[in-house]
């Protein structure tokens, strides 16, 4: 079985053995096909993307060499002249075909969907499994490439939502003080994420730290005003008012409402079908 990991450094394994994917450009070919999530990518577009719009005269031939090497790496037992089943030729180019959970990004999003609507106790395990898929920034060394950046940003937003959903599930099961350090780190790294600030302030209040909860809310109010020129949204304003009033409902446990997992995130890099310039047959 072939697995490919893009939630962190680009990695691949064949039957649980790490595969050497070669140099950066060859690795970029695999990453670019992973972005397409199984859809074909034309040879012309691969050349344009992998060489950043400035391909050398024999770029197409070099691409075919990279494809050939990757096929041997990913399917070492494939008989000569047998069709590839992982990195396949699909007119007018190539596609990466993997089992459902063999791409870690696909497994991650499936687990997020599975967690939606579950009771807090059950949701925690699923969300932890989803977050365990991550080993670093999505698409690693290629995250800033124009063809990878939209998908990397989409996945990162989903990761942040997963962190917050896990914290909310823990709050719903009474882990008020225990969740504070994790939320504090999360807010430190993402100080303008209002859902995260709301959860941190609520956790502090429920842990008996009303003054700290108000300080967190005051800090984000100042930062939003200084950096964006806006006030906190209604959820933070309502929470601040309720904390000041010590509203009884703040300590009532309830299951977290399922959050929509794809709130119009940036779409993956478009797969444009280009003109075929050479016959793509199996290696």
Coordinates of C-alpha atoms in Angstrom, one line a residue:
X1 CA 0.0 0.0 0.0
X2 CA 1.2 3.5 -0.9
X3 CA 0.6 6.4 1.5
X4 CA 1.5 10.1 0.9
X5 CA 1.7 12.7 3.7
X6 CA 1.4 16.4 3.0
X7 CA 0.4 17.6 6.5
X8 CA 4.0 18.5 7.2
X9 CA 7.1 17.6 5.2
X10 CA 6.2 15.7 2.0
X11 CA 6.6 12.0 2.7
X12 CA 5.6 8.8 1.1
X13 CA 5.7 5.2 2.3
X14 CA 5.3 1.9 0.4
X15 CA 4.1 -1.0 2.6
X16 CA 5.0 1.0 5.7
X17 CA 8.6 1.7 4.5
X18 CA 9.6 5.3 3.9
X19 CA 10.3 6.1 0.3
X20 CA 13.1 8.3 -1.0
X21 CA 11.3 10.7 -3.2
X22 CA 14.4 12.3 -4.7
X23 CA 15.2 15.9 -5.3
X24 CA 13.1 19.0 -4.8
X25 CA 11.7 19.2 -8.3
X26 CA 10.7 15.6 -8.4
X27 CA 9.1 15.9 -5.0
X28 CA 7.3 19.0 -6.3
X29 CA 5.7 16.9 -9.0
X30 CA 4.2 14.5 -6.4
X31 CA 3.1 17.4 -4.2
X32 CA 1.4 19.2 -7.2
X33 CA -0.5 16.0 -8.1
X34 CA -1.5 15.6 -4.4
X35 CA -3.0 19.1 -4.5
X36 CA -5.2 18.0 -7.3
X37 CA -6.7 15.3 -5.1
X38 CA -6.9 12.6 -7.8
X39 CA -8.0 14.9 -10.6
X40 CA -5.8 14.9 -13.8
X41 CA -3.2 17.7 -14.2
X42 CA -2.1 18.4 -17.7
X43 CA 1.6 18.0 -18.6
X44 CA 1.6 21.6 -19.7
X45 CA 0.3 22.8 -16.4
X46 CA 2.7 20.6 -14.4
X47 CA 5.6 22.1 -16.4
X48 CA 4.4 25.6 -15.8
X49 CA 3.9 25.1 -12.1
X50 CA 7.0 23.0 -11.3
X51 CA 9.3 25.4 -13.2
X52 CA 7.5 28.5 -11.8
X53 CA 6.5 29.7 -15.2
X54 CA 10.0 29.7 -16.7
X55 CA 10.5 26.1 -18.0
X56 CA 13.8 25.2 -19.8
X57 CA 13.6 24.0 -23.4
X58 CA 13.4 20.3 -22.5
X59 CA 11.2 20.7 -19.4
X60 CA 8.6 18.2 -20.8
X61 CA 11.2 15.5 -21.2
X62 CA 12.5 16.3 -17.7
X63 CA 8.9 16.0 -16.3
X64 CA 8.5 12.6 -18.0
X65 CA 11.8 11.5 -16.3
X66 CA 10.5 12.6 -12.9
X67 CA 7.2 10.7 -13.5
X68 CA 9.1 7.6 -14.5
X69 CA 11.3 7.8 -11.3
X70 CA 8.3 8.4 -9.1
X71 CA 6.5 5.4 -10.5
X72 CA 9.4 3.1 -9.8
X73 CA 9.6 4.5 -6.2
X74 CA 5.9 4.2 -5.5
X75 CA 5.4 0.9 -7.2
X76 CA 8.7 -1.0 -7.0
X77 CA 7.1 -4.4 -7.6
X78 CA 5.3 -3.3 -10.8
X79 CA 6.3 -5.5 -13.7
X80 CA 7.9 -3.8 -16.7
X81 CA 5.4 -2.4 -19.1
X82 CA 2.5 -3.0 -16.7
X83 CA 0.2 0.1 -16.3
X84 CA 0.9 2.2 -13.3
X85 CA -1.9 2.3 -10.7
X86 CA -0.7 5.0 -8.4
X87 CA 0.7 7.7 -10.6
X88 CA -1.3 7.2 -13.7
X89 CA -1.4 8.6 -17.2
X90 CA -4.8 10.3 -17.8
X91 CA -5.1 12.5 -20.9
X92 CA -3.9 15.2 -21.1
X93 CA -1.4 14.5 -18.3
X94 CA -1.2 12.6 -15.0
X95 CA -3.1 11.9 -11.8
X96 CA -2.3 10.6 -8.3
X97 CA -4.7 7.8 -7.4
X98 CA -4.6 6.7 -3.7
X99 CA -6.9 4.7 -1.4
X100 CA -9.3 6.8 0.6
X101 CA -7.1 7.3 3.7
X102 CA -3.8 6.9 2.0
X103 CA -3.5 10.7 1.7
X104 CA -3.2 12.2 5.2
X105 CA -5.1 15.4 4.2
X106 CA -8.0 13.3 3.0
X107 CA -8.0 11.3 6.3
X108 CA -7.8 14.5 8.3
X109 CA -10.9 16.0 6.7
X110 CA -12.8 12.7 6.9
X111 CA -12.2 12.6 10.6
X112 CA -13.4 16.1 11.1
X113 CA -16.6 15.3 9.3
X114 CA -17.0 12.1 11.5
X115 CA -16.6 14.2 14.6
X116 CA -19.5 16.6 13.7
X117 CA -22.6 16.0 15.7
X118 CA -21.0 13.4 18.0
X119 CA -21.4 13.8 21.8
X120 CA -18.4 15.6 23.4
X121 CA -16.8 12.5 24.8
X122 CA -16.8 10.7 21.4
X123 CA -15.9 13.8 19.5
X124 CA -12.7 14.3 21.5
X125 CA -11.2 11.0 20.4
X126 CA -12.0 11.6 16.7
X127 CA -10.7 15.2 16.8
X128 CA -7.5 14.1 18.5
X129 CA -7.0 11.5 15.8
X130 CA -7.5 14.2 13.2
X131 CA -5.0 16.5 14.7
X132 CA -2.5 13.6 15.0
X133 CA -2.4 13.6 11.2
X134 CA -0.3 16.8 11.3
X135 CA 3.5 16.9 11.5
X136 CA 4.0 20.5 10.5
X137 CA 2.7 23.1 8.1
X138 CA 0.7 21.6 5.2
X139 CA 2.7 21.0 2.1
X140 CA 5.9 21.8 4.0
X141 CA 8.6 23.2 1.7
X142 CA 6.0 23.9 -1.0
X143 CA 3.5 25.8 1.1
X144 CA 4.4 29.2 -0.5
X145 CA 4.2 28.0 -4.1
X146 CA 1.2 29.5 -5.9
X147 CA -0.1 26.1 -6.8
X148 CA 0.0 24.9 -3.2
X149 CA -0.7 28.0 -1.1
X150 CA -4.6 28.0 -1.4
X151 CA -4.8 24.3 -0.4
X152 CA -2.3 24.8 2.4
X153 CA -4.3 27.7 3.7
X154 CA -7.6 25.8 3.5
X155 CA -6.1 22.9 5.5
X156 CA -4.5 25.2 8.1
X157 CA -7.9 26.9 8.7
X158 CA -9.5 23.5 9.2
X159 CA -6.7 22.5 11.6
X160 CA -7.4 25.7 13.7
X161 CA -11.1 24.9 13.7
X162 CA -10.3 21.3 14.9
X163 CA -8.2 22.7 17.8
X164 CA -11.0 24.9 18.8
X165 CA -13.7 22.2 18.5
X166 CA -11.6 19.9 20.6
X167 CA -11.3 22.6 23.3
X168 CA -15.0 23.1 23.2
X169 CA -15.7 19.4 23.6
X170 CA -13.3 19.3 26.6
X171 CA -15.1 22.3 28.2
X172 CA -18.4 20.5 27.7
X173 CA -17.1 17.6 29.8
X174 CA -15.8 19.7 32.6
X175 CA -12.1 20.0 31.7
X176 CA -12.1 23.8 32.5
X177 CA -8.7 24.2 34.2
X178 CA -7.0 21.4 32.1
X179 CA -7.8 23.0 28.8
X180 CA -6.5 26.5 29.7
X181 CA -2.8 25.9 28.9
X182 CA -3.7 24.5 25.5
X183 CA -6.0 27.3 24.7
X184 CA -3.5 29.9 26.0
X185 CA -0.9 28.6 23.6
X186 CA -3.4 28.6 20.7
X187 CA -4.4 32.2 21.4
X188 CA -0.8 33.3 21.8
X189 CA -0.1 31.9 18.3
X190 CA -3.4 33.3 16.8
X191 CA -4.3 36.3 18.9
X192 CA -7.0 37.6 16.6
X193 CA -9.1 34.4 16.4
X194 CA -12.2 35.4 18.3
X195 CA -13.6 31.9 18.7
X196 CA -10.3 30.8 20.4
X197 CA -10.4 33.9 22.6
X198 CA -14.0 33.2 23.6
X199 CA -13.1 29.6 24.6
X200 CA -10.1 30.7 26.6
X201 CA -12.0 33.4 28.5
X202 CA -14.9 30.9 29.2
X203 CA -12.4 28.3 30.4
X204 CA -10.7 30.8 32.7
X205 CA -14.1 31.9 34.1
X206 CA -15.3 28.4 34.7
X207 CA -11.9 27.6 36.4
X208 CA -12.7 30.4 38.9
X209 CA -10.4 33.0 37.3
X210 CA -12.8 35.8 36.4
X211 CA -10.2 38.5 36.5
X212 CA -8.0 36.6 34.0
X213 CA -11.0 36.0 31.8
X214 CA -11.8 39.7 31.7
X215 CA -8.1 40.5 31.0
X216 CA -8.1 38.2 28.0
X217 CA -11.2 39.9 26.6
X218 CA -9.8 43.4 27.2
X219 CA -6.5 42.4 25.5
X220 CA -8.2 41.2 22.4
X221 CA -10.4 44.3 22.3
X222 CA -7.4 46.5 22.3
X223 CA -5.6 44.5 19.7
X224 CA -8.5 44.4 17.4
X225 CA -8.8 48.2 17.7
X226 CA -5.1 48.8 17.2
X227 CA -4.5 46.4 14.3
X228 CA -7.8 46.2 12.5
X229 CA -9.8 49.2 13.7
X230 CA -12.8 47.1 14.7
X231 CA -14.6 46.0 17.8
X232 CA -14.9 42.4 19.0
X233 CA -17.8 40.6 17.4
X234 CA -21.1 40.0 19.3
X235 CA -20.1 36.6 20.8
X236 CA -17.1 38.2 22.6
X237 CA -19.1 41.3 23.6
X238 CA -21.9 39.1 25.0
X239 CA -19.4 36.9 26.9
X240 CA -17.7 40.0 28.4
X241 CA -21.0 41.3 29.6
X242 CA -22.0 37.9 31.0
X243 CA -18.6 37.4 32.8
X244 CA -19.0 40.8 34.5
X245 CA -22.5 39.9 35.6
X246 CA -21.4 36.3 36.6
X247 CA -24.3 35.0 34.5
X248 CA -25.4 31.6 35.7
X249 CA -25.7 30.1 32.2
X250 CA -21.9 30.4 31.8
X251 CA -21.3 27.3 33.9
X252 CA -24.1 25.2 32.3
X253 CA -22.6 22.3 30.3
X254 CA -23.9 21.7 26.9
X255 CA -22.7 19.8 23.9
X256 CA -20.8 22.0 21.4
X257 CA -22.8 22.8 18.3
X258 CA -21.2 21.2 15.2
X259 CA -19.2 23.8 13.3
X260 CA -19.4 23.9 9.5
X261 CA -16.1 22.5 8.4
X262 CA -15.7 24.3 5.1
X263 CA -16.8 28.0 5.5
X264 CA -16.0 29.0 2.0
X265 CA -12.2 28.4 2.3
X266 CA -9.8 29.2 -0.5
X267 CA -10.3 26.5 -3.2
X268 CA -7.5 24.1 -4.1
X269 CA -5.3 25.3 -7.0
X270 CA -7.4 24.9 -10.1
X271 CA -6.6 22.0 -12.4
X272 CA -6.4 23.5 -15.8
X273 CA -6.3 21.1 -18.7
X274 CA -3.6 22.1 -21.1
X275 CA -2.6 21.0 -24.6
X276 CA -1.0 17.7 -25.0
X277 CA 2.5 18.0 -26.4
X278 CA 3.6 14.4 -26.1
X279 CA 2.1 10.9 -25.8
X280 CA 1.9 9.9 -22.1
X281 CA 2.1 6.1 -22.0
X282 CA 2.8 3.9 -19.0
X283 CA 6.5 3.4 -18.1

